[in-house]
C-alpha positions as YAML, in Angstrom:
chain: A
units: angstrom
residues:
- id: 1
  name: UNK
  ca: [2.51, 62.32, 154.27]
- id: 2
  name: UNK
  ca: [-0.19, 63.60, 152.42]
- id: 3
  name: UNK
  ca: [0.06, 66.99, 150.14]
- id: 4
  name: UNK
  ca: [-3.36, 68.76, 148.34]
- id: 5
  name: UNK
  ca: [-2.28, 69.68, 145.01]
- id: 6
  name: UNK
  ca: [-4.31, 72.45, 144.75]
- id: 7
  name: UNK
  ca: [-3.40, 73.29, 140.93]
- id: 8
  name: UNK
  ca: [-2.39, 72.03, 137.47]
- id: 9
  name: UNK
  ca: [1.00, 70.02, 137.55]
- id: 10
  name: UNK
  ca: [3.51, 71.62, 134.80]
- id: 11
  name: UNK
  ca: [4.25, 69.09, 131.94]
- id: 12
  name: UNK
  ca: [7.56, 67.63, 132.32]
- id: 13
  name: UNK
  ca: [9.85, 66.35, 135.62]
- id: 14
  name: UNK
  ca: [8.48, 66.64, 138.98]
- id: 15
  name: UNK
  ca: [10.82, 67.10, 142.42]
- id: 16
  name: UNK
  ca: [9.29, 66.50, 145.33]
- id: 17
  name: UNK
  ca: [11.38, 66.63, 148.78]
- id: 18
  name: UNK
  ca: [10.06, 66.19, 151.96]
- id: 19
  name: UNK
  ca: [11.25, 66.99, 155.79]
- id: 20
  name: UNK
  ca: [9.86, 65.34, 158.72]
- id: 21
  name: UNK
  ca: [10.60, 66.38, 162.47]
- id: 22
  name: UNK
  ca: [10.61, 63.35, 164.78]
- id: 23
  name: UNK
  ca: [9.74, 62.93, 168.98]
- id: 24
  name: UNK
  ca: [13.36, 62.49, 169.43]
- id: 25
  name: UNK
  ca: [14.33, 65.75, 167.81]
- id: 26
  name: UNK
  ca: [15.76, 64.10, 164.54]
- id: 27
  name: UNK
  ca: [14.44, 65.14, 160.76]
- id: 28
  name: UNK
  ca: [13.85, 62.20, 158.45]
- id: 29
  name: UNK
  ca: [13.84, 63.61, 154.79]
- id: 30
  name: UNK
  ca: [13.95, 62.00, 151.27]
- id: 31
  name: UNK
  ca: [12.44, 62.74, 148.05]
- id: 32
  name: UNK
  ca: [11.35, 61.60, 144.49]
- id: 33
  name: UNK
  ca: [10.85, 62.82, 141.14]
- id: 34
  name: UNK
  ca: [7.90, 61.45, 138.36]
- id: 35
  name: UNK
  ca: [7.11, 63.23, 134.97]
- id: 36
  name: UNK
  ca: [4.17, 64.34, 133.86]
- id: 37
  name: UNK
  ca: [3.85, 63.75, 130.23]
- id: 38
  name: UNK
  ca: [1.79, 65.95, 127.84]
- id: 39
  name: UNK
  ca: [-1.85, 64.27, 126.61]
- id: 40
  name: UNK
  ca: [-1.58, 65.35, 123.69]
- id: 41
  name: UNK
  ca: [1.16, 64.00, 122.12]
- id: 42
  name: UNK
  ca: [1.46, 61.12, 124.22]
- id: 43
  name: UNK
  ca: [-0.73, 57.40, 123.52]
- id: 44
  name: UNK
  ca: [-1.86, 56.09, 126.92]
- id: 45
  name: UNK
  ca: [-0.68, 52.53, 125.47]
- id: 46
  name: UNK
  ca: [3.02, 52.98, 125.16]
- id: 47
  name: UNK
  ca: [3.14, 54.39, 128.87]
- id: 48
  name: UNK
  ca: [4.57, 51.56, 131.08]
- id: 49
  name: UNK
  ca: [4.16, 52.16, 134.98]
- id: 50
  name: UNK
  ca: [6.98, 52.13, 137.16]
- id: 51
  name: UNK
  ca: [5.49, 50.90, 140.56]
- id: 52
  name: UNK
  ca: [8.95, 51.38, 141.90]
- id: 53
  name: UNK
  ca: [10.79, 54.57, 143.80]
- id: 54
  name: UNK
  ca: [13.76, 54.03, 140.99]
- id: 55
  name: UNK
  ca: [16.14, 54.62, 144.45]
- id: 56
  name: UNK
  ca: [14.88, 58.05, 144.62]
- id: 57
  name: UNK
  ca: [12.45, 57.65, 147.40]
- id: 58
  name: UNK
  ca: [13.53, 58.14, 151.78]
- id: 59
  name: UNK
  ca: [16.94, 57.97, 150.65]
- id: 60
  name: UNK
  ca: [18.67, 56.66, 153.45]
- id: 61
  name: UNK
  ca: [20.26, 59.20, 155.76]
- id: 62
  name: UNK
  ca: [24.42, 59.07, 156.73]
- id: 63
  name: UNK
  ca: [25.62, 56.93, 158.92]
- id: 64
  name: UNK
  ca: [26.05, 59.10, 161.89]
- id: 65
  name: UNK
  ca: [23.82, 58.54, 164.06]
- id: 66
  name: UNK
  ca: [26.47, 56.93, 166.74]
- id: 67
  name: UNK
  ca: [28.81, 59.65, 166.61]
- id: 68
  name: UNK
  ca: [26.36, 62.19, 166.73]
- id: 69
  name: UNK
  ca: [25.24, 60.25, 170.16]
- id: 70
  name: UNK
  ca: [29.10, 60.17, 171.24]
- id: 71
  name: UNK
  ca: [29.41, 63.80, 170.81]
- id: 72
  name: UNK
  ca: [26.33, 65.18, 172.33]
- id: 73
  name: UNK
  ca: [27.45, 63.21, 175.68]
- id: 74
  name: UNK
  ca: [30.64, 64.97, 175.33]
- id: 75
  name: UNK
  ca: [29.08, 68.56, 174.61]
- id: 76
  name: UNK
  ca: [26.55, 68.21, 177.87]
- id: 77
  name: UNK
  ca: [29.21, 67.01, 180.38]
- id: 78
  name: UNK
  ca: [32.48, 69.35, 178.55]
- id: 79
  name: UNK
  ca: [29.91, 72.41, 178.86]
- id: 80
  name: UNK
  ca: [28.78, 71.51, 182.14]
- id: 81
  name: UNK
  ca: [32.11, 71.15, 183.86]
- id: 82
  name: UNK
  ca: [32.96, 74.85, 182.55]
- id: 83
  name: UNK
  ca: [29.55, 76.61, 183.54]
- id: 84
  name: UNK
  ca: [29.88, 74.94, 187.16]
- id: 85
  name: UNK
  ca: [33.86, 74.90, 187.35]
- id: 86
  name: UNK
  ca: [33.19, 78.87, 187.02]
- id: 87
  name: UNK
  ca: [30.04, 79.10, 188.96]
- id: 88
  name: UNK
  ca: [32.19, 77.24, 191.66]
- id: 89
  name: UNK
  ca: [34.82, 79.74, 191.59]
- id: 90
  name: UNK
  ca: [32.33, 83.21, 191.15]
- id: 91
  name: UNK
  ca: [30.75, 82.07, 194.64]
- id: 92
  name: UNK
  ca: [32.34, 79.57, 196.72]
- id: 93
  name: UNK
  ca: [36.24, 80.17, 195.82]
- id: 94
  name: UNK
  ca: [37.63, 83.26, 194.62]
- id: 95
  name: UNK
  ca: [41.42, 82.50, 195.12]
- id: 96
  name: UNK
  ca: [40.40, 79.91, 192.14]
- id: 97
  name: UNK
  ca: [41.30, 82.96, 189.81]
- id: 98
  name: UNK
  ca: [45.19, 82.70, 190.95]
- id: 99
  name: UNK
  ca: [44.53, 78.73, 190.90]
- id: 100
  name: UNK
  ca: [47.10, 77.46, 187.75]
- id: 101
  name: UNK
  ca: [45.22, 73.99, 187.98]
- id: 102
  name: UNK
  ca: [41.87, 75.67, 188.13]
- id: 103
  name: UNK
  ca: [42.48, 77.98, 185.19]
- id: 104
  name: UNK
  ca: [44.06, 74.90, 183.77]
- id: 105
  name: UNK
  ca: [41.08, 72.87, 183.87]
- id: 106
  name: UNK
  ca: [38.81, 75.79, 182.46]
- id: 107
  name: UNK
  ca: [40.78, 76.45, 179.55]
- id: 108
  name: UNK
  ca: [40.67, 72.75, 178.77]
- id: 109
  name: UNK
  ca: [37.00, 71.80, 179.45]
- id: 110
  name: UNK
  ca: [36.65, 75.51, 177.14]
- id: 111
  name: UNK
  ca: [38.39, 73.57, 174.32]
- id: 112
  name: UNK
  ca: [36.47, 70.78, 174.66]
- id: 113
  name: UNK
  ca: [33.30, 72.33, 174.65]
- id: 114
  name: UNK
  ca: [33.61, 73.99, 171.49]
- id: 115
  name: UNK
  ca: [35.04, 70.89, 169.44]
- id: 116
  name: UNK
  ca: [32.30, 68.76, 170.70]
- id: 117
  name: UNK
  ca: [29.12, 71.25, 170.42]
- id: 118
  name: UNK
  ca: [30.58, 72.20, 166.89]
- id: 119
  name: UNK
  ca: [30.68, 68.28, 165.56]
- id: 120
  name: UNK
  ca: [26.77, 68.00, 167.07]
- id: 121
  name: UNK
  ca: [25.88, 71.24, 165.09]
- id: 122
  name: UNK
  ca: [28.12, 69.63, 161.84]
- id: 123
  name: UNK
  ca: [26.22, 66.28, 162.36]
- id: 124
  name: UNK
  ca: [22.84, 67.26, 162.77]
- id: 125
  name: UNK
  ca: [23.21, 69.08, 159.49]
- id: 126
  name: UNK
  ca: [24.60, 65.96, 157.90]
- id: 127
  name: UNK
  ca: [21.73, 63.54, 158.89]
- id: 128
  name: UNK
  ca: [18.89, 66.55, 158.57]
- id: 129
  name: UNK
  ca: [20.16, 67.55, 154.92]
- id: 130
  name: UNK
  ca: [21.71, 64.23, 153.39]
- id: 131
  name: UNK
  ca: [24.83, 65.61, 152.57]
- id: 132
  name: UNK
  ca: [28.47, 63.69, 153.20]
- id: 133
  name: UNK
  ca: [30.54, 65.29, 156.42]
- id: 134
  name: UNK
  ca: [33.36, 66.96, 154.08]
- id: 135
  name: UNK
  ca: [29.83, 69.16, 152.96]
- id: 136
  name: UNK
  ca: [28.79, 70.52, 156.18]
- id: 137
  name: UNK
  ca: [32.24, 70.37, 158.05]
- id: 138
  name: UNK
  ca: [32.06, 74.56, 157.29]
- id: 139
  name: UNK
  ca: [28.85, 76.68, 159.02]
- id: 140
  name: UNK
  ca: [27.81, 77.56, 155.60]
- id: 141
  name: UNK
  ca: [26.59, 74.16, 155.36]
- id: 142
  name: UNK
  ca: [24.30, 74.39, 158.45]
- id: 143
  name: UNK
  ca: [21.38, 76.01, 156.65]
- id: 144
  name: UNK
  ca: [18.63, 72.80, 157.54]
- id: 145
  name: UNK
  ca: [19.37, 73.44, 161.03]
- id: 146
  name: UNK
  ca: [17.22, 76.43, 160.94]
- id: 147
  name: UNK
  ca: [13.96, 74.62, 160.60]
- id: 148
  name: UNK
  ca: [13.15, 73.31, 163.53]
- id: 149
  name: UNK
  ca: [14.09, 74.85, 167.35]
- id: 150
  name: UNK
  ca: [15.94, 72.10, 168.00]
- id: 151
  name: UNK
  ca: [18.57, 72.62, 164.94]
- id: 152
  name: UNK
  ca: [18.76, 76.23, 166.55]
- id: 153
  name: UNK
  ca: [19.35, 75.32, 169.87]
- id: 154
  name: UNK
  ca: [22.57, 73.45, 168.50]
- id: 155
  name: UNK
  ca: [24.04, 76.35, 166.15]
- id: 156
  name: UNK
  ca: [23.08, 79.06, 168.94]
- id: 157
  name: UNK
  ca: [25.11, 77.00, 171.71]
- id: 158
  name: UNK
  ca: [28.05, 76.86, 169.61]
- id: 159
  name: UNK
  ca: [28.03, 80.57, 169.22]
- id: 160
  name: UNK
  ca: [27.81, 80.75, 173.22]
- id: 161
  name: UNK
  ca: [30.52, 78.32, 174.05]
- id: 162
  name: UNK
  ca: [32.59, 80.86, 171.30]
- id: 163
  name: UNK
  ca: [31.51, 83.77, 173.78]
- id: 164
  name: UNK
  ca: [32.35, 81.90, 177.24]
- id: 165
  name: UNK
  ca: [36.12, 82.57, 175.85]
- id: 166
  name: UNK
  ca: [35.65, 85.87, 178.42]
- id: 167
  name: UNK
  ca: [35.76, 83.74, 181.53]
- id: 168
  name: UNK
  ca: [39.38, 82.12, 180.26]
- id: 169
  name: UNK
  ca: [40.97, 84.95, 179.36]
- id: 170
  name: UNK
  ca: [39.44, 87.23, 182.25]
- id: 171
  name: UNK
  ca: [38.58, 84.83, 184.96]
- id: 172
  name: UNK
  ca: [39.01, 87.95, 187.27]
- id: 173
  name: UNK
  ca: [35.06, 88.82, 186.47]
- id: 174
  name: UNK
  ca: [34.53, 85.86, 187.74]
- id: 175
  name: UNK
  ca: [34.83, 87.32, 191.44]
- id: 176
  name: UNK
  ca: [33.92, 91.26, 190.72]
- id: 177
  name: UNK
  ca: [30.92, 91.66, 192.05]
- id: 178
  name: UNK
  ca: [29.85, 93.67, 189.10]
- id: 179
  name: UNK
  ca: [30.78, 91.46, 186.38]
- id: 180
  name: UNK
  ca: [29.85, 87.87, 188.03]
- id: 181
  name: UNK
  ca: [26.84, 87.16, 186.96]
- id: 182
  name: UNK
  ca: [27.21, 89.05, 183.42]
- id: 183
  name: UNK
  ca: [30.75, 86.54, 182.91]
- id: 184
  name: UNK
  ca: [28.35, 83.27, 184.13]
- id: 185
  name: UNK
  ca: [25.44, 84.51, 181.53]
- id: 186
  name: UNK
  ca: [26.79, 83.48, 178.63]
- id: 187
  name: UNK
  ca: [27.57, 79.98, 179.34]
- id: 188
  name: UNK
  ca: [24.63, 79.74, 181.51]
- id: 189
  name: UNK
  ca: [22.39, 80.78, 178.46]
- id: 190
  name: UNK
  ca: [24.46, 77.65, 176.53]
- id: 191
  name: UNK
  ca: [23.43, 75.44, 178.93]
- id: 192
  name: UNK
  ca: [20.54, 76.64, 179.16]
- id: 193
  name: UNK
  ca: [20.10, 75.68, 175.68]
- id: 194
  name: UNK
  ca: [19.83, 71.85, 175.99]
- id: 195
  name: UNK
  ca: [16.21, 72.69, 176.95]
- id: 196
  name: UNK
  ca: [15.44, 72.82, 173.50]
- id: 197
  name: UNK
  ca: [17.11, 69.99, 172.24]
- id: 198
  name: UNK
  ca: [14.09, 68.09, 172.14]
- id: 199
  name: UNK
  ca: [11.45, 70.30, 171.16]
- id: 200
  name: UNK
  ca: [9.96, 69.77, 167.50]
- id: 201
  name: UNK
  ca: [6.40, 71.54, 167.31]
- id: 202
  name: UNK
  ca: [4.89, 72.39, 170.61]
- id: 203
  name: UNK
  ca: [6.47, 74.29, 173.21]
- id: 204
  name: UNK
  ca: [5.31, 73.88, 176.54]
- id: 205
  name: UNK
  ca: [6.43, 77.22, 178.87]
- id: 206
  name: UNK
  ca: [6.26, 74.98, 181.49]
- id: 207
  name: UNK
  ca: [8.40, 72.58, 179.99]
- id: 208
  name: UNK
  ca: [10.65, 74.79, 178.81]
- id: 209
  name: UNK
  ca: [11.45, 76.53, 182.21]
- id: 210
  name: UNK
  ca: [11.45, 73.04, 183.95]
- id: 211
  name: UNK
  ca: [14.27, 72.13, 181.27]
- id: 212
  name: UNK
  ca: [15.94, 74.93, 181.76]
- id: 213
  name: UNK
  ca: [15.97, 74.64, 185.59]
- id: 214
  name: UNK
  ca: [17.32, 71.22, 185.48]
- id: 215
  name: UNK
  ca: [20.31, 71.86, 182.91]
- id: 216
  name: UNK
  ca: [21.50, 74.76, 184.83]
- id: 217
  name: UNK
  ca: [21.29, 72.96, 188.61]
- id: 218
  name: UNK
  ca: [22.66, 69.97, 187.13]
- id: 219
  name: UNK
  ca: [25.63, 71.80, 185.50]
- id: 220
  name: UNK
  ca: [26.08, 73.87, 188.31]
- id: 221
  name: UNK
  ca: [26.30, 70.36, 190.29]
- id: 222
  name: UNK
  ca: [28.64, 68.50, 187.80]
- id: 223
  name: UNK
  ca: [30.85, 71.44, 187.29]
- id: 224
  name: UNK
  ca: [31.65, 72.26, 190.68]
- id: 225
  name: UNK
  ca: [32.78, 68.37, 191.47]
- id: 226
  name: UNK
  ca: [34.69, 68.21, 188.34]
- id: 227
  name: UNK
  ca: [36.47, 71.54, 189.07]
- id: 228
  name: UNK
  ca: [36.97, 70.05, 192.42]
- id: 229
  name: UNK
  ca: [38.61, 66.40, 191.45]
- id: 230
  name: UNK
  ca: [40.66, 68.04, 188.54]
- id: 231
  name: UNK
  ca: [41.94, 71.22, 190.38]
- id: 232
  name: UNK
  ca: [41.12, 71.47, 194.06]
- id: 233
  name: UNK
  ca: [41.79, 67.58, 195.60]
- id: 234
  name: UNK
  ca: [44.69, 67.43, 192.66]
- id: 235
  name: UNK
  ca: [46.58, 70.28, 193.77]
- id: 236
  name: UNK
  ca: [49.76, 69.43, 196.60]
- id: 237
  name: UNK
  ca: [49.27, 69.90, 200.06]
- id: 238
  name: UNK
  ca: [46.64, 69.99, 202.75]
- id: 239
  name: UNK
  ca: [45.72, 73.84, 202.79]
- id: 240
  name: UNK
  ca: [44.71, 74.14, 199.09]
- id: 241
  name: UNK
  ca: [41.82, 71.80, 199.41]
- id: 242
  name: UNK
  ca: [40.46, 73.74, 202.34]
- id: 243
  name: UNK
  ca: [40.34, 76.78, 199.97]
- id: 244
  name: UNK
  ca: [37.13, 76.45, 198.02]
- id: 245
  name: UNK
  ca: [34.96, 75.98, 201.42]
- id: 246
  name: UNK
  ca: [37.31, 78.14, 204.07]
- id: 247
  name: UNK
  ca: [35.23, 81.18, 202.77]
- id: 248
  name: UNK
  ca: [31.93, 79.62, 203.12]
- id: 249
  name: UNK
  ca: [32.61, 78.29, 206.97]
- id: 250
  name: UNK
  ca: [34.36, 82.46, 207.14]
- id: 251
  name: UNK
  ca: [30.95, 83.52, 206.65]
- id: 252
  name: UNK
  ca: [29.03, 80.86, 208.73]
- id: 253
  name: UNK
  ca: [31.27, 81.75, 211.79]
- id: 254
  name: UNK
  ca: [30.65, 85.78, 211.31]
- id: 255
  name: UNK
  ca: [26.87, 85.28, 210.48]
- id: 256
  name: UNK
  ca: [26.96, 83.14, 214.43]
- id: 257
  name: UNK
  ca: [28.90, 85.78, 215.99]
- id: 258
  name: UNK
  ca: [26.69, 88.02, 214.92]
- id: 259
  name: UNK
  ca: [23.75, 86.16, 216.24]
- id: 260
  name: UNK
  ca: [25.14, 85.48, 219.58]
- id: 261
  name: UNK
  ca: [26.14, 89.54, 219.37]
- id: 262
  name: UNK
  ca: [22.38, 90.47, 218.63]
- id: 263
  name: UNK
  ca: [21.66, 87.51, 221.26]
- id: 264
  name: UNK
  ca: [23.82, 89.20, 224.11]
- id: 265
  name: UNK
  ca: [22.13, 92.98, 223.24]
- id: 266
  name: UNK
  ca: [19.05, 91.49, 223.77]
- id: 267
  name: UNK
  ca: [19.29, 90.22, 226.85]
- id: 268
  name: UNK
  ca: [21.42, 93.24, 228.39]
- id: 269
  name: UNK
  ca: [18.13, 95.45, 227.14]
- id: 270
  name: UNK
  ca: [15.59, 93.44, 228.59]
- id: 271
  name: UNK
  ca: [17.82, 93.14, 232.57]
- id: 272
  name: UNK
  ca: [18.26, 96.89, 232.56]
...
């Protein structure tokens, strides 16, 4: 790093801390401190130079790099399985809402989300600011997280996981037309989220939509074969896994009556 020092250093101790964004969406920081010592009372003889950092310098960050890893896995696939497990039930299988195993399995993956998304937040503020866990382990602590878009992207997706509460207590607006897509917003928007993850300086708009594309479509993926394994195929008997796709082929058979209706019409027109 290099730094203009565009006016007259005070006499005394000097603090200098510095904050580095990385590729991979990490912050390197450190700091040092020298003194500037006043000519005048001061022989240039008796000034021994310390060639040294005296430990000050890139102190070395906390070890938390592999959790941090561990957790973000958790937070994408915990937050995935609860944006698709409700996506699958707002269009493909609306008795999911009187599903026990199917609430079940959103109130869990719910739970889940949160912890894990709120120990990526707590950790990236421990490795971007230096301090120990027991120092960010409250949001107060979270205040380097706000320099960079990444940092934001992990504070604002704990915030939306808090808000996608609505679809486990209500799961009903799930499946009212007027409240679907409102209810899958706000833990779309979280996923939506991981987009910026990786962003440091330059945002692309093209980048940024592709990312957001891909985390929503993947979720929506993920989700809806978790929600299946853990509530659909787990569930006793033989009907209940017919349930998430009966309405689907309900609609396929009406939409080819219909066609062979409009079909029949036709051809009655056209002999008389």
């Amino acid at each position: 790093l290099v730094a203009p020092v565009t006016g007259v250093l005070p006499i005394g101790e000097c603090n200098v801390s510095y904050s580095v964004p990385q590729p991979d969406g990490k912050v390197v920081t450190g700091g040092f401190s020298f003194e500037i010592l006043d000519p005048s009372t001061t022989d240039a003889s008796d000034v021994s130079v310390d060639v040294s950092d005296g430990g000050n310098l890139a102190p070395a960050p906390p070890p938390v790099s592999g959790p941090l890893g561990l957790a973000r896995v958790a937070a994408y696939f915990t937050l995935a399985a609860l944006f698709g497990g409700a996506a699958l039930i707002a269009f493909n299988w609306a008795e999911g809402v009187n599903d026990v195993l199917a609430l079940k399995f959103l109130r869990k993956m719910w739970i889940f989300a949160l912890l894990s998304n709120y120990v990526v937040a707590m950790l990236r503020a421990c490795l971007v600011s230096g301090k120990s866990v027991a120092e960010v382990i409250v949001p107060v602590g979270w205040g380097p997280l706000f320099d960079n878009l990444s940092g934001i992207s992990a504070v604002l997706r704990v915030v939306l996981v808090i808000a996608s509460i609505s679809i486990v207590l209500r799961p009903e607006r799930l499946i009212d037309p007027q409240t679907k897509f409102l209810a899958l917003l706000v833990p779309g928007a979280a996923m939506a989220t991981f987009a910026f993850t990786r962003s440091v300086d330059e945002l692309l708009p093209v980048n940024v939509v592709a990312g957001v594309v891909h985390s929503i479509t993947i979720a929506m993926w993920l989700g809806g074969l978790f929600m299946l394994s853990q509530a659909v195929l787990a569930a006793p008997g033989e009907q209940d896994a017919l349930h998430p796709i009966e309405g689907r082929i309900r609609d396929d058979l009406r939409d080819r009556k219909s066609t062979r209706l409009n079909s029949s019409h036709a051809n009655i027109s056209y002999a008389v």
